Tab-separated table of C-alpha atoms in Angstrom:
chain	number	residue	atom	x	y	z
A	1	UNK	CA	7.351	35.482	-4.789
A	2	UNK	CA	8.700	32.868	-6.927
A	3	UNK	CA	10.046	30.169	-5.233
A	4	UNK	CA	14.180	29.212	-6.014
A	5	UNK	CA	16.118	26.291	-5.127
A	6	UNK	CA	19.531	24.433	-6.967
A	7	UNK	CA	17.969	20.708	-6.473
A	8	UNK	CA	17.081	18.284	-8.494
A	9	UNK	CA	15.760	15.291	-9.074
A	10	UNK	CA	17.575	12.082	-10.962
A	11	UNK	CA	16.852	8.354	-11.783
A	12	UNK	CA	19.388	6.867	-9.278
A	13	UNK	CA	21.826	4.272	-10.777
A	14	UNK	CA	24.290	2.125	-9.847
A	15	UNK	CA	26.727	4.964	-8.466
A	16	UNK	CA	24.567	5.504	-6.006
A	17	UNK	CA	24.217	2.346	-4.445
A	18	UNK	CA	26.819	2.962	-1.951
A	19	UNK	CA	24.899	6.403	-0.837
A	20	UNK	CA	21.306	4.083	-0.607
A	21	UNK	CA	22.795	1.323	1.004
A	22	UNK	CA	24.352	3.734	3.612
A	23	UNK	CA	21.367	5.971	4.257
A	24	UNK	CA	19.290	2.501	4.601
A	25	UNK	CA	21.674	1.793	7.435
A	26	UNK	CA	20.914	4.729	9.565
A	27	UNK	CA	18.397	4.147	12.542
A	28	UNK	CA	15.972	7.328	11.141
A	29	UNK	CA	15.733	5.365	7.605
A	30	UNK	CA	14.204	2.573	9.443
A	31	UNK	CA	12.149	4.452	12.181
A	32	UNK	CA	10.300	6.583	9.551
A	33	UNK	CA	10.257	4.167	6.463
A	34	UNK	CA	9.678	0.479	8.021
A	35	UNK	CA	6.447	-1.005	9.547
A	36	UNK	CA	4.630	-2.705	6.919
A	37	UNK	CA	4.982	-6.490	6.284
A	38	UNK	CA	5.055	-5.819	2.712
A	39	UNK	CA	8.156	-2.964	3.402
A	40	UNK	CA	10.118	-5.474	5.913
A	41	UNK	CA	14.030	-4.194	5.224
A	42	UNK	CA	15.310	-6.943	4.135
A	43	UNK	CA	12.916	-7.075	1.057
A	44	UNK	CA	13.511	-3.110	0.293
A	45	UNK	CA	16.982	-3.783	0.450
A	46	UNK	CA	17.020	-6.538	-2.349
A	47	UNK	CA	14.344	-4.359	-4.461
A	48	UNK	CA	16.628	-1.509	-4.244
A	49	UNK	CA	20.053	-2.974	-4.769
A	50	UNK	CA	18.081	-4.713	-7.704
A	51	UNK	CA	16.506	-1.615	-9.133
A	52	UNK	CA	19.593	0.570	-9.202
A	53	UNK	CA	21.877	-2.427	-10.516
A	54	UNK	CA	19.239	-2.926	-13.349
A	55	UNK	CA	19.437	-1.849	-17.258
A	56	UNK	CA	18.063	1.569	-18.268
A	57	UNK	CA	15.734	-0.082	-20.469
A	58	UNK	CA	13.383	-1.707	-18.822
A	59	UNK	CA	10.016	-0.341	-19.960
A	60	UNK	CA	7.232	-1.359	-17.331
A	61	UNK	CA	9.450	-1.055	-14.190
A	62	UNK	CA	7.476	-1.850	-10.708
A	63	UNK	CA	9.737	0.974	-9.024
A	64	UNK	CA	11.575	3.985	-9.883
A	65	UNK	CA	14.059	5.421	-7.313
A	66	UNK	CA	15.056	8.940	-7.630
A	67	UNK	CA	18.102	10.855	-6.038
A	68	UNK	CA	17.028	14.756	-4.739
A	69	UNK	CA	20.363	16.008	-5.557
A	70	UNK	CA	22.420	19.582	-5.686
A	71	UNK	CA	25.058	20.660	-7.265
A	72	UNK	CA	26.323	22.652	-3.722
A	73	UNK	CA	25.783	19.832	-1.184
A	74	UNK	CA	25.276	16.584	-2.922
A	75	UNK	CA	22.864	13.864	-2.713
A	76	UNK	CA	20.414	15.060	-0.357
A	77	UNK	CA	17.261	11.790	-0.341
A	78	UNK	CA	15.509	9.391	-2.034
A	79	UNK	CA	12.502	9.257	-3.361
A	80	UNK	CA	10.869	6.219	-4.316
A	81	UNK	CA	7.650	5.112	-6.419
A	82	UNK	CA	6.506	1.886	-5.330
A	83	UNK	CA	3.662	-0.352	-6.355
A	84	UNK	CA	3.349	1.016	-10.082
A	85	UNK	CA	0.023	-0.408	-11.823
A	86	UNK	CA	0.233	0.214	-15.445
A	87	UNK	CA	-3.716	-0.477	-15.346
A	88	UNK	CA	-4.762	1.306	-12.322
A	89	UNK	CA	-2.538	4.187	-13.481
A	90	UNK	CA	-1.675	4.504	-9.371
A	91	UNK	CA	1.464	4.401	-7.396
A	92	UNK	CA	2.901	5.125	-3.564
A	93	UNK	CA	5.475	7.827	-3.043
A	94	UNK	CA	8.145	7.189	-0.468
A	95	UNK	CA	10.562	9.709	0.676
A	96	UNK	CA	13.283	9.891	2.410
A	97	UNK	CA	15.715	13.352	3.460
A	98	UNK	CA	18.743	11.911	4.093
A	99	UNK	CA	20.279	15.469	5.612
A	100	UNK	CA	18.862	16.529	8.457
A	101	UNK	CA	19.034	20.189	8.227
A	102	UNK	CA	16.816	19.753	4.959
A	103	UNK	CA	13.925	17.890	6.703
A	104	UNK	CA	11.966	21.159	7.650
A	105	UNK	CA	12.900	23.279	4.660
A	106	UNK	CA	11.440	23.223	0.833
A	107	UNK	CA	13.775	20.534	-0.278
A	108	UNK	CA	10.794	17.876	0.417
A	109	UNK	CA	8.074	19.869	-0.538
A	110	UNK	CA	9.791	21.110	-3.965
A	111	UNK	CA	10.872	17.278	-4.536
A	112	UNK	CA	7.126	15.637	-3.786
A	113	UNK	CA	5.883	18.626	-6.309
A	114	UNK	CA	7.924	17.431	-9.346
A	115	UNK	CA	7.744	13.962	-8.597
A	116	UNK	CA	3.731	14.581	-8.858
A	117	UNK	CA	4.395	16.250	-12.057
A	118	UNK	CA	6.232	13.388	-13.155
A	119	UNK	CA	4.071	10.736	-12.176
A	120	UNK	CA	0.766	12.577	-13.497
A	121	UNK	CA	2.428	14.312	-17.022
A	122	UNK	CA	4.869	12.057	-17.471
A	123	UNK	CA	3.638	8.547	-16.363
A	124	UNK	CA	0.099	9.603	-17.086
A	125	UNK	CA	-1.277	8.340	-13.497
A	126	UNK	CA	-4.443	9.135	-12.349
A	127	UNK	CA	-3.876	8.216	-8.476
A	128	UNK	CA	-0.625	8.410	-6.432
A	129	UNK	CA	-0.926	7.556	-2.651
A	130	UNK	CA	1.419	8.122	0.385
A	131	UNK	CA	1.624	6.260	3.256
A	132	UNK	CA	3.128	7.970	6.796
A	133	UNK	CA	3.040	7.635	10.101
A	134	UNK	CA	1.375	9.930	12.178
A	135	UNK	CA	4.581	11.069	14.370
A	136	UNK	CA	6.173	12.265	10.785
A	137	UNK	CA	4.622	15.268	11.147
A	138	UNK	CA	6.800	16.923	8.302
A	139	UNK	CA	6.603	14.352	5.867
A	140	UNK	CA	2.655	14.165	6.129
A	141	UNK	CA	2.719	18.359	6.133
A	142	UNK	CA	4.108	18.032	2.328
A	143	UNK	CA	1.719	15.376	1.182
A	144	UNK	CA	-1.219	17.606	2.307
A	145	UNK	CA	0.323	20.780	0.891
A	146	UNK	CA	0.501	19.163	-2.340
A	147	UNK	CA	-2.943	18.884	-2.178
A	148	UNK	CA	-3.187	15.138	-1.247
A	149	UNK	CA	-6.136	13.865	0.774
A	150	UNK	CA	-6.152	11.966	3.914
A	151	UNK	CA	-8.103	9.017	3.312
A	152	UNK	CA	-6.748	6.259	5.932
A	153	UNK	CA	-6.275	6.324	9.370
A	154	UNK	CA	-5.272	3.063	10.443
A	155	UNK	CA	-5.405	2.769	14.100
A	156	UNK	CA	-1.759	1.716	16.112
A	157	UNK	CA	-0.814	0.267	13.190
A	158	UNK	CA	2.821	0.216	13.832
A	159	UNK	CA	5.068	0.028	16.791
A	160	UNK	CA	8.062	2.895	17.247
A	161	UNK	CA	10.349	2.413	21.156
A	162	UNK	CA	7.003	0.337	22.249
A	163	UNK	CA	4.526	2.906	21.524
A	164	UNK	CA	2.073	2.218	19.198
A	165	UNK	CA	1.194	4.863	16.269
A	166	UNK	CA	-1.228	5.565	13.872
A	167	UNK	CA	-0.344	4.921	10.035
A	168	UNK	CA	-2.230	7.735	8.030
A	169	UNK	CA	-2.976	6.494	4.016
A	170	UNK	CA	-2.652	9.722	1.665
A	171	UNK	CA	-4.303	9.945	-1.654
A	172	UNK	CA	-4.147	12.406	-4.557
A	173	UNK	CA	-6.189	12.401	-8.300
A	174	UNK	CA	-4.741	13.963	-11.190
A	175	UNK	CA	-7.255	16.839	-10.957
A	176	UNK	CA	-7.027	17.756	-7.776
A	177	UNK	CA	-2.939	18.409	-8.597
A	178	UNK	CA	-3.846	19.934	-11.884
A	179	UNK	CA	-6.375	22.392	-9.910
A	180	UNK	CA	-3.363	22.517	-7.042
A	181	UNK	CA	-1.156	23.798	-10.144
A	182	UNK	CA	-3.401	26.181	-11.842
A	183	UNK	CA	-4.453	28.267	-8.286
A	184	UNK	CA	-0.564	28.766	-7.251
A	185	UNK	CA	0.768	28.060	-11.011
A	186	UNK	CA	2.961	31.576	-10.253
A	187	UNK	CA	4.642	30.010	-7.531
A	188	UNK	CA	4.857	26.740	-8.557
A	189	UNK	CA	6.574	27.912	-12.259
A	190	UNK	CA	9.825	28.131	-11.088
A	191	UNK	CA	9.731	24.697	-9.125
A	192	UNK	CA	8.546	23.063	-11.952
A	193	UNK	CA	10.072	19.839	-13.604
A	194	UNK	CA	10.525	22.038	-17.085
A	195	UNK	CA	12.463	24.663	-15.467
A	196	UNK	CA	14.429	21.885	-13.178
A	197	UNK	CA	15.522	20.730	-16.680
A	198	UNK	CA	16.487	24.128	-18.236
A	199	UNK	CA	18.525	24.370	-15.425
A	200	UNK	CA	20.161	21.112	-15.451
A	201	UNK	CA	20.568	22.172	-19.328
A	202	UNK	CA	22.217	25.414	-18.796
A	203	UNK	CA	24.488	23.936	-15.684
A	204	UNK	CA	25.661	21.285	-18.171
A	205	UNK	CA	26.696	23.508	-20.914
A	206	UNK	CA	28.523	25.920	-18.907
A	207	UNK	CA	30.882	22.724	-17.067
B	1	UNK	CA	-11.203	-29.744	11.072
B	2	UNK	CA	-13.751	-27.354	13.204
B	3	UNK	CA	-17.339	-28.004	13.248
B	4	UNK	CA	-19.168	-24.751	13.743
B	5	UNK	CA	-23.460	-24.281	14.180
B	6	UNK	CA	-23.577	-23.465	10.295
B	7	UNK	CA	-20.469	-24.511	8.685
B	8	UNK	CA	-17.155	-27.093	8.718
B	9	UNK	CA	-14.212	-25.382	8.554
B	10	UNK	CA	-10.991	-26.906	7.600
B	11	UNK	CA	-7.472	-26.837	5.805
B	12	UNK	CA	-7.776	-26.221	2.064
B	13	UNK	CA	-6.708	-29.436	-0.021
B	14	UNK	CA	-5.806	-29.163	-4.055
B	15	UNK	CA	-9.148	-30.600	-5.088
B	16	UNK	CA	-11.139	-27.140	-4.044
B	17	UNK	CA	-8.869	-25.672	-6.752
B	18	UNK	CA	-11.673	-25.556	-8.770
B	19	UNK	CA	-13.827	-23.828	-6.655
B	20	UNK	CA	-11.122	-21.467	-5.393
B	21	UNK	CA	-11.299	-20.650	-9.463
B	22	UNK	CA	-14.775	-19.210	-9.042
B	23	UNK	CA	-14.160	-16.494	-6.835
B	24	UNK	CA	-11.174	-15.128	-9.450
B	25	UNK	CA	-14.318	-14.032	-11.528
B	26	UNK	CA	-13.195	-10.534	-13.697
B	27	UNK	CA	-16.920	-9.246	-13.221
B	28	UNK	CA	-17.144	-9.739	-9.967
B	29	UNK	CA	-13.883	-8.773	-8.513
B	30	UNK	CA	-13.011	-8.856	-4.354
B	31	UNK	CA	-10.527	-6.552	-2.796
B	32	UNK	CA	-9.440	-9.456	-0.744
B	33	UNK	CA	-8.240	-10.903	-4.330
B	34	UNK	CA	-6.212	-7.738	-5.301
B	35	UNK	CA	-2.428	-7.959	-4.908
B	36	UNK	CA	-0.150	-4.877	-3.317
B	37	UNK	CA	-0.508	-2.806	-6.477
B	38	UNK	CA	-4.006	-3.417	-6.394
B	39	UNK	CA	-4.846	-5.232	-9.544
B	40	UNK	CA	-6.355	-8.456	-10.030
B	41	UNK	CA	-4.413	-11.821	-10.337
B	42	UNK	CA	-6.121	-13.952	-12.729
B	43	UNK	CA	-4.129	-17.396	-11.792
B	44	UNK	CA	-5.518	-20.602	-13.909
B	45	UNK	CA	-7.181	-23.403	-12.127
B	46	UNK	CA	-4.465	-25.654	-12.940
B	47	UNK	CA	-1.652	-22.961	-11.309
B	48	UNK	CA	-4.265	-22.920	-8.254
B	49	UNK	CA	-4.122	-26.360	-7.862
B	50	UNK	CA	-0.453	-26.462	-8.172
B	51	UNK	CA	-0.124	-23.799	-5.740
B	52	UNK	CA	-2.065	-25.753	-3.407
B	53	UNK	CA	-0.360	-28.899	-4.044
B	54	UNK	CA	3.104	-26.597	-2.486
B	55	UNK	CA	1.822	-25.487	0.265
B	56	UNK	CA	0.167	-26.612	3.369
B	57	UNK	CA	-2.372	-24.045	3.328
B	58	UNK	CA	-3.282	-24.567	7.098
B	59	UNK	CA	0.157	-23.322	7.869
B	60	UNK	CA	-0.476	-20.329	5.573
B	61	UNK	CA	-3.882	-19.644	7.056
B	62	UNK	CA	-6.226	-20.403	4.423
B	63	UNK	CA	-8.678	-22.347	5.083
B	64	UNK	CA	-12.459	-24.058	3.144
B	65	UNK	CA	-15.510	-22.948	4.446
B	66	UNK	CA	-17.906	-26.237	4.093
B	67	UNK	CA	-21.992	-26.088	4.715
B	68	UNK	CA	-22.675	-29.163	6.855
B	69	UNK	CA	-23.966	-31.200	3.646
B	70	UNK	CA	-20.492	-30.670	2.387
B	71	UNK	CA	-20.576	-28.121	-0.275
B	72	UNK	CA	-18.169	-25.410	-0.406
B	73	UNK	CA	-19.788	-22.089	0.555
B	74	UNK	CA	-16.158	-20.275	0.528
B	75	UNK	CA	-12.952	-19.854	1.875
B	76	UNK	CA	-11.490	-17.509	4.729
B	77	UNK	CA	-7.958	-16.490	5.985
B	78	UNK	CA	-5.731	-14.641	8.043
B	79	UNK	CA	-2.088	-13.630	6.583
B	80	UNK	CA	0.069	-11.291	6.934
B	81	UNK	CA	0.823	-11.067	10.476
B	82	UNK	CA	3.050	-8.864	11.970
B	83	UNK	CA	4.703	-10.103	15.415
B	84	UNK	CA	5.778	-6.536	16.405
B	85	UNK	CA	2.628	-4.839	16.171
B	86	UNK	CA	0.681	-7.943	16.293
B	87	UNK	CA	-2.034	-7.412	13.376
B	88	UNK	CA	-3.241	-9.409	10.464
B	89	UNK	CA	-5.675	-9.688	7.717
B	90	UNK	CA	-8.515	-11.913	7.547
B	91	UNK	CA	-9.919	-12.497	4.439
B	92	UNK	CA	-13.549	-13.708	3.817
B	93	UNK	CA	-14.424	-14.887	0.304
B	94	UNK	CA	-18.068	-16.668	-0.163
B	95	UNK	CA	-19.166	-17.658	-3.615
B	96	UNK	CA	-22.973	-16.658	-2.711
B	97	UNK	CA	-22.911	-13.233	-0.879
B	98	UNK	CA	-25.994	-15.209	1.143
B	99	UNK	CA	-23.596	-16.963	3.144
B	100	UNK	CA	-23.587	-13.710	4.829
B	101	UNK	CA	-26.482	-13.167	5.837
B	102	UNK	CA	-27.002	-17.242	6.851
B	103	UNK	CA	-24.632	-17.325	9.693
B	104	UNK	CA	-21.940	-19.365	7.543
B	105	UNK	CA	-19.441	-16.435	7.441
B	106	UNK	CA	-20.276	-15.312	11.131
B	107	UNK	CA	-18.612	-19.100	11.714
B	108	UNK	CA	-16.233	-18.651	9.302
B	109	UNK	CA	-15.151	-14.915	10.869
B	110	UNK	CA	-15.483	-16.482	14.574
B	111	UNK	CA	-12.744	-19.063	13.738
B	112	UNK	CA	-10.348	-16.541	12.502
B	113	UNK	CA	-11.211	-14.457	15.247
B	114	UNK	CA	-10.079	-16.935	17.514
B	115	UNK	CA	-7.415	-17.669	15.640
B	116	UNK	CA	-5.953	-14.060	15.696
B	117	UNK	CA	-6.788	-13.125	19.173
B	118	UNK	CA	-6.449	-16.778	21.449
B	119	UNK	CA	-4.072	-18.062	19.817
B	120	UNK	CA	-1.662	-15.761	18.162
B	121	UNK	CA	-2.700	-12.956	20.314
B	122	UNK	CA	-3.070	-10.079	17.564
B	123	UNK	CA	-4.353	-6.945	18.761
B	124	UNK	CA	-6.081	-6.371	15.357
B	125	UNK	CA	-7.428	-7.684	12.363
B	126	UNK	CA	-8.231	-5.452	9.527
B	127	UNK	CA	-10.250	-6.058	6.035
B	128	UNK	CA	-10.500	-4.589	2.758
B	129	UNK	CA	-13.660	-4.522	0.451
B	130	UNK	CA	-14.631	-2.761	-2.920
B	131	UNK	CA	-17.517	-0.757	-3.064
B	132	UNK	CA	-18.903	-3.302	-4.845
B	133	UNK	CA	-18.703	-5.692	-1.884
B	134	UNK	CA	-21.964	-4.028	-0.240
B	135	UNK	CA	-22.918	-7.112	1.515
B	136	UNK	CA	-19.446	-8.250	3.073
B	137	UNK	CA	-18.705	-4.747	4.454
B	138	UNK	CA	-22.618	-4.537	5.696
B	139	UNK	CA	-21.167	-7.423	7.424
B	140	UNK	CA	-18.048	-6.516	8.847
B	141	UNK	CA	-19.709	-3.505	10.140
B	142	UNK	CA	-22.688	-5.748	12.175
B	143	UNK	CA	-19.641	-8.174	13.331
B	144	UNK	CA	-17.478	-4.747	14.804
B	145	UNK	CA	-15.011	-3.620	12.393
B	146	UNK	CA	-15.064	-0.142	12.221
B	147	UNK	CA	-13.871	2.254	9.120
B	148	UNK	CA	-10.537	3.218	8.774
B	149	UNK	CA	-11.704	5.051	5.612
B	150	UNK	CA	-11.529	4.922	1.490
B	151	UNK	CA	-8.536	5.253	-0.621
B	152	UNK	CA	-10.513	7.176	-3.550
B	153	UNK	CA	-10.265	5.549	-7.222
B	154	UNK	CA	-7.653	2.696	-6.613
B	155	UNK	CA	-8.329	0.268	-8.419
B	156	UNK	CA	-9.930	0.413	-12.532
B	157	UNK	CA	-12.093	-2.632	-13.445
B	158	UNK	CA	-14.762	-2.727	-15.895
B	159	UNK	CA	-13.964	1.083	-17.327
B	160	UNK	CA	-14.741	2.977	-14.084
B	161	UNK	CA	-12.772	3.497	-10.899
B	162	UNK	CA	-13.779	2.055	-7.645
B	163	UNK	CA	-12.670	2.722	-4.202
B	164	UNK	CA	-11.318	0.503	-1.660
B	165	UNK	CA	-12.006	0.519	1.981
B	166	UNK	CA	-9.843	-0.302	5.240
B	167	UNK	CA	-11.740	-1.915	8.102
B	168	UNK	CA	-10.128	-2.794	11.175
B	169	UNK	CA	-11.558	-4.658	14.450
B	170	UNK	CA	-9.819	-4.880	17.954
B	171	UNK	CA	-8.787	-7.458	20.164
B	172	UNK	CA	-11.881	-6.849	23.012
B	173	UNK	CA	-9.050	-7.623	25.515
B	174	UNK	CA	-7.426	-4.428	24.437
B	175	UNK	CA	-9.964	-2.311	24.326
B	176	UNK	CA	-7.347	0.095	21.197
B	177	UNK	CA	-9.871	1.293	19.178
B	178	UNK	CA	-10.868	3.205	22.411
B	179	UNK	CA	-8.063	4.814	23.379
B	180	UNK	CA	-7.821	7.444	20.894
């Protein structure tokens, strides 16, 4: 059974930075993205308000932020590409479902897919890695059904209400999401960042 | 300055610039040496120095690892600490992977130990090595790190992919790597 959803994904620009800045308020932003030194919210505040209040143009960029958004209900996350190397061909994946009652459906799991098609067809990467905390079940769920690997576990690495937690390091090759692809390519079709566009194309032309 | 059995460790000044330059060698590159996207920074000796002359690179935790006759066998640090979950990094970098073997890095390794769990009370230290760096993760294993595992084809140098591992060792006070 084909899969069908009305979200998409977009390069978010400077529109949005009222929507970021809001969602990077709220106490679950923080509890589920924050930990590392390097990812201290200060410095993923500037890096964001900087990225989305950039020029187009910029040809090597360090980060790309993308908007999951619908037509129906609006913007629904973020998702984030951090750490770009242009000569490892690698980056980190960081996601965020802004709207609750889309945490535990396929809006995370269809997003993650075509952001891996982007990053391995369209950036040409060979590696993109993940990391999550171990109580985030749901977000770790969509990394390994996307056929990611877990490579790290990194022992109370991070501190959540005084209880220490375990930070788990995800990593995914090309081929293993090209051989992902090819077993459910049925499935996947319809998900897929071609379609997402034909849609986007045929939505435009009939507004 | 702190005089160990095998070694004299002690702040790093702007004239060990040059041998700081060594260990930035493109065939021989060290995981400790890798920035956050993972690829090498090649700085000149001259922006070393520089960068050496800024800072007071006790306060930032780096720190010369002398042999007793006075010639530098490395350098070693510990950085990014985090005062909520009270972990760091130590960093061991010895220009002849025999210091490793001669007790010189066990010194160096003890005084950041110290450093990380007497006096700043961390609960953890962790490392990263290439798979390359055979004789400093032989090391860290003998000393107590254990594996936290391999993130698979991170970083390309010299045409091929090599992996990088996470190694992390526990405060013996707290006993964490246990209680799993």
């Amino acid at each position: 059974m084909a899969i069908k959803t009305d979200t998409y994904l977009r390069r978010a620009d400077r529109a949005d930075l009222d929507t970021v800045v809001a969602w990077m308020e709220e106490p679950d932003f923080q509890y589920f993205l924050y930990g590392e030194p390097s990812r201290a919210p200060q410095q993923l505040r500037e890096q964001i308000v900087k990225m989305l209040g950039r020029t187009a143009g910029h040809t090597m960029p360090g980060g790309i932020y993308m908007m999951i958004d619908s037509p129906t209900a609006g913007p629904l996350g973020l998702i984030s590409l951090q750490n770009i190397s242009w000569r490892n061909r690698s980056c980190s994946i960081d996601l965020y479902i802004a709207r609750k009652e889309y945490r535990r459906g396929l809006v995370a799991t269809i997003a993650v897919y075509r952001t891996l098609e982007y990053c391995f067809h369209e950036l040409n990467m060979h590696r993109v890695g993940a990391y999550v905390y171990a109580f985030n079940t749901a977000s770790w769920r969509v990394f390994e059904l996307s056929g990611a690997q877990r490579e790290l576990v990194l022992r109370d690495h991070i501190v959540r209400d005084g209880v220490s937690h375990d930070l788990y390091g995800y990593g995914l090759l090309r081929e293993e999401f090209d051989a992902l692809r090819a077993a459910h390519g049925a499935r996947a079709e319809s998900i897929s960042l071609e379609r997402m566009a034909e849609a986007l194309e045929r939505q435009l032309g009939s507004s | 300055m702190i005089r160990t059995g095998h070694a004299v460790i002690r702040a790093t000044i702007p004239d060990d610039a040059g041998a700081l330059f060594r260990l930035y060698d493109p065939r021989a590159p060290r995981a400790a040496l890798l920035d956050q996207r993972r690829e090498m920074l090649m700085p000149t000796a001259k922006e070393l120095e520089e960068t050496l002359v800024r800072q007071e690179s006790g306060k930032a935790g780096f720190f010369t690892v002398e042999l007793p006759e006075g010639e530098i066998a490395g350098f070693c640090a510990l950085r990014g600490q985090n005062a909520e979950t009270r972990f760091g990094e130590v960093a061991l970098l010895m220009l002849d992977s025999a210091s490793f073997e001669s007790g010189v890095a066990h010194d160096a390794l003890g005084f950041l130990k110290d450093r990380a769990f007497a006096r700043e009370h961390l609960r953890k230290v962790v490392a990263h090595c290439l798979e390359r760096e055979a004789e400093l993760r032989g090391f860290l294993i003998q000393e107590g790190f254990e594996s936290g595992g391999r993130q698979r084809d991170a970083f390309y140098t010299q045409g091929r992919y090599e992996t990088i591992e996470s190694l992390a060792l526990y405060s013996a006070s707290t006993g964490a790597s246990h209680g799993h």
